[in-house]
PDB file of C-alpha atoms in Angstrom:
ATOM      1  CA  MET A   1      23.372  -8.220 -18.591  1.00  0.00           C
ATOM      2  CA  VAL A   2      19.683  -8.844 -17.609  1.00  0.00           C
ATOM      3  CA  TRP A   3      20.468 -10.128 -14.089  1.00  0.00           C
ATOM      4  CA  THR A   4      22.924  -7.138 -13.492  1.00  0.00           C
ATOM      5  CA  LEU A   5      19.818  -4.927 -13.957  1.00  0.00           C
ATOM      6  CA  LEU A   6      17.574  -7.099 -12.078  1.00  0.00           C
ATOM      7  CA  TYR A   7      19.766  -7.331  -9.096  1.00  0.00           C
ATOM      8  CA  ALA A   8      20.331  -3.486  -9.072  1.00  0.00           C
ATOM      9  CA  GLY A   9      16.566  -3.117  -9.101  1.00  0.00           C
ATOM     10  CA  ILE A  10      16.098  -5.776  -6.442  1.00  0.00           C
ATOM     11  CA  ALA A  11      18.857  -4.162  -4.307  1.00  0.00           C
ATOM     12  CA  TYR A  12      17.477  -0.542  -4.654  1.00  0.00           C
ATOM     13  CA  ALA A  13      13.839  -1.578  -3.931  1.00  0.00           C
ATOM     14  CA  GLY A  14      15.109  -3.471  -0.708  1.00  0.00           C
ATOM     15  CA  TRP A  15      16.969  -0.520   0.313  1.00  0.00           C
ATOM     16  CA  VAL A  16      13.997   2.005  -0.348  1.00  0.00           C
ATOM     17  CA  ILE A  17      11.899  -0.308   2.014  1.00  0.00           C
ATOM     18  CA  TRP A  18      14.632  -0.434   4.499  1.00  0.00           C
ATOM     19  CA  VAL A  19      14.961   3.297   4.976  1.00  0.00           C
ATOM     20  CA  THR A  20      11.223   4.008   4.988  1.00  0.00           C
ATOM     21  CA  THR A  21       9.961   1.268   7.131  1.00  0.00           C
ATOM     22  CA  GLY A  22      12.830  -0.726   8.554  1.00  0.00           C
ATOM     23  CA  TRP A  23      11.628  -4.608   9.601  1.00  0.00           C
ATOM     24  CA  SER A  24       8.423  -4.990   7.969  1.00  0.00           C
ATOM     25  CA  PRO A  25       6.540  -7.662   5.743  1.00  0.00           C
ATOM     26  CA  PRO A  26       7.801  -6.217   2.481  1.00  0.00           C
ATOM     27  CA  LEU A  27      11.382  -6.606   3.720  1.00  0.00           C
ATOM     28  CA  LEU A  28      10.780 -10.226   4.876  1.00  0.00           C
ATOM     29  CA  PHE A  29       9.523 -10.919   1.369  1.00  0.00           C
ATOM     30  CA  TRP A  30      12.524  -9.458  -0.159  1.00  0.00           C
ATOM     31  CA  GLY A  31      14.778 -11.428   2.181  1.00  0.00           C
ATOM     32  CA  ALA A  32      12.723 -14.666   1.322  1.00  0.00           C
ATOM     33  CA  GLN A  33      13.164 -14.001  -2.443  1.00  0.00           C
ATOM     34  CA  ILE A  34      16.868 -13.388  -1.952  1.00  0.00           C
ATOM     35  CA  LEU A  35      16.986 -16.739  -0.320  1.00  0.00           C
ATOM     36  CA  PHE A  36      14.880 -18.615  -2.720  1.00  0.00           C
ATOM     37  CA  ASN A  37      16.792 -17.137  -5.664  1.00  0.00           C
ATOM     38  CA  ALA A  38      20.275 -18.295  -4.377  1.00  0.00           C
ATOM     39  CA  LEU A  39      18.699 -22.028  -3.569  1.00  0.00           C
ATOM     40  CA  TRP A  40      17.030 -22.328  -7.022  1.00  0.00           C
ATOM     41  CA  SER A  41      20.519 -22.098  -8.926  1.00  0.00           C
ATOM     42  CA  TRP A  42      22.078 -24.577  -6.718  1.00  0.00           C
ATOM     43  CA  ILE A  43      18.991 -26.951  -6.675  1.00  0.00           C
ATOM     44  CA  PHE A  44      18.779 -26.677 -10.664  1.00  0.00           C
ATOM     45  CA  PHE A  45      22.257 -26.532 -11.667  1.00  0.00           C
ATOM     46  CA  GLY A  46      24.168 -28.096  -8.825  1.00  0.00           C
ATOM     47  CA  LEU A  47      21.852 -30.919  -7.466  1.00  0.00           C
ATOM     48  CA  ARG A  48      19.985 -31.100 -10.831  1.00  0.00           C
ATOM     49  CA  LYS A  49      16.727 -31.927  -9.007  1.00  0.00           C
ATOM     50  CA  MET A  50      14.268 -30.517 -11.482  1.00  0.00           C
ATOM     51  CA  ASN A  51      11.051 -31.215  -9.320  1.00  0.00           C
ATOM     52  CA  LEU A  52      12.672 -29.480  -6.126  1.00  0.00           C
ATOM     53  CA  ALA A  53      13.896 -26.580  -8.228  1.00  0.00           C
ATOM     54  CA  LEU A  54      10.431 -26.205  -9.543  1.00  0.00           C
ATOM     55  CA  VAL A  55       9.005 -25.939  -5.870  1.00  0.00           C
ATOM     56  CA  ASP A  56      11.642 -23.464  -5.059  1.00  0.00           C
ATOM     57  CA  ILE A  57      10.834 -21.324  -8.137  1.00  0.00           C
ATOM     58  CA  ALA A  58       7.088 -21.443  -7.352  1.00  0.00           C
ATOM     59  CA  LEU A  59       8.133 -20.169  -3.726  1.00  0.00           C
ATOM     60  CA  LEU A  60      10.408 -17.553  -5.188  1.00  0.00           C
ATOM     61  CA  TRP A  61       7.446 -16.339  -7.509  1.00  0.00           C
ATOM     62  CA  LEU A  62       5.336 -16.085  -4.455  1.00  0.00           C
ATOM     63  CA  SER A  63       7.752 -14.095  -2.440  1.00  0.00           C
ATOM     64  CA  ILE A  64       8.308 -11.676  -5.343  1.00  0.00           C
ATOM     65  CA  LEU A  65       4.487 -11.343  -5.635  1.00  0.00           C
ATOM     66  CA  GLY A  66       4.362 -10.831  -1.829  1.00  0.00           C
ATOM     67  CA  PHE A  67       7.027  -8.189  -1.960  1.00  0.00           C
ATOM     68  CA  ILE A  68       5.175  -6.252  -4.687  1.00  0.00           C
ATOM     69  CA  ALA A  69       1.726  -6.629  -2.951  1.00  0.00           C
ATOM     70  CA  THR A  70       3.247  -5.482   0.509  1.00  0.00           C
ATOM     71  CA  ALA A  71       5.762  -2.793  -0.761  1.00  0.00           C
ATOM     72  CA  TRP A  72       3.199  -0.997  -3.041  1.00  0.00           C
ATOM     73  CA  PRO A  73       1.617   0.997  -0.257  1.00  0.00           C
ATOM     74  CA  VAL A  74       5.211   1.978   0.996  1.00  0.00           C
ATOM     75  CA  SER A  75       6.798   2.750  -2.164  1.00  0.00           C
ATOM     76  CA  VAL A  76       5.078   2.288  -5.650  1.00  0.00           C
ATOM     77  CA  ALA A  77       8.576   2.573  -7.198  1.00  0.00           C
ATOM     78  CA  ALA A  78      10.050  -0.183  -5.130  1.00  0.00           C
ATOM     79  CA  ALA A  79       7.025  -2.290  -6.192  1.00  0.00           C
ATOM     80  CA  LEU A  80       7.289  -1.625  -9.762  1.00  0.00           C
ATOM     81  CA  LEU A  81      11.079  -2.358  -9.811  1.00  0.00           C
ATOM     82  CA  PHE A  82      10.007  -6.214  -9.051  1.00  0.00           C
ATOM     83  CA  ILE A  83       7.695  -6.398 -12.060  1.00  0.00           C
ATOM     84  CA  PRO A  84      10.487  -7.249 -14.569  1.00  0.00           C
ATOM     85  CA  TYR A  85      11.831  -9.715 -12.033  1.00  0.00           C
ATOM     86  CA  LEU A  86       8.449 -11.372 -11.585  1.00  0.00           C
ATOM     87  CA  ALA A  87       8.211 -11.663 -15.401  1.00  0.00           C
ATOM     88  CA  TRP A  88      11.938 -12.985 -15.678  1.00  0.00           C
ATOM     89  CA  VAL A  89      11.092 -15.750 -12.887  1.00  0.00           C
ATOM     90  CA  THR A  90       7.813 -16.731 -14.596  1.00  0.00           C
ATOM     91  CA  THR A  91       9.783 -17.359 -17.726  1.00  0.00           C
ATOM     92  CA  ALA A  92      12.366 -19.438 -15.693  1.00  0.00           C
ATOM     93  CA  GLY A  93       9.705 -21.362 -14.029  1.00  0.00           C
ATOM     94  CA  PHE A  94       8.108 -22.278 -17.526  1.00  0.00           C
ATOM     95  CA  LEU A  95      11.722 -23.427 -18.598  1.00  0.00           C
ATOM     96  CA  ASN A  96      12.174 -25.344 -15.389  1.00  0.00           C
ATOM     97  CA  TYR A  97       8.673 -27.030 -15.875  1.00  0.00           C
ATOM     98  CA  SER A  98       9.715 -27.874 -19.502  1.00  0.00           C
ATOM     99  CA  VAL A  99      13.109 -29.332 -18.428  1.00  0.00           C
ATOM    100  CA  LEU A 100      11.490 -31.487 -15.841  1.00  0.00           C
ATOM    101  CA  ARG A 101       8.821 -32.822 -18.369  1.00  0.00           C
ATOM    102  CA  LEU A 102      11.568 -33.616 -20.820  1.00  0.00           C
ATOM    103  CA  ASN A 103      13.410 -35.231 -18.122  1.00  0.00           C
ATOM    104  CA  PRO A 104      11.118 -37.057 -15.720  1.00  0.00           C
ATOM    105  CA  SER A 105      13.628 -38.854 -13.651  1.00  0.00           C
ATOM    106  CA  ALA A 106      15.577 -35.423 -13.144  1.00  0.00           C
TER     107      ALA A 106
END
């Protein structure tokens, strides 16, 4: 349920930026976070490489923050839709770190 709401907000925020500015820095950050989001699941669950997944989630976190910062002047609503997403990814990052600490060989 959480991911459904987050993805709806992510999609809507991307659409708002696209129709307002077209290809622009916020949209590049939007695309980057989609890529890093997809890669994290594959790296963490598929490859079980917790250290690489932690690097990926850090890049995901930075791309979300980059979207918020660059989208804010274009659409405050689009930027605000990414705040819960940033909180969720922050939590996932701490969990990823905890799993890595408990399984240093992973």
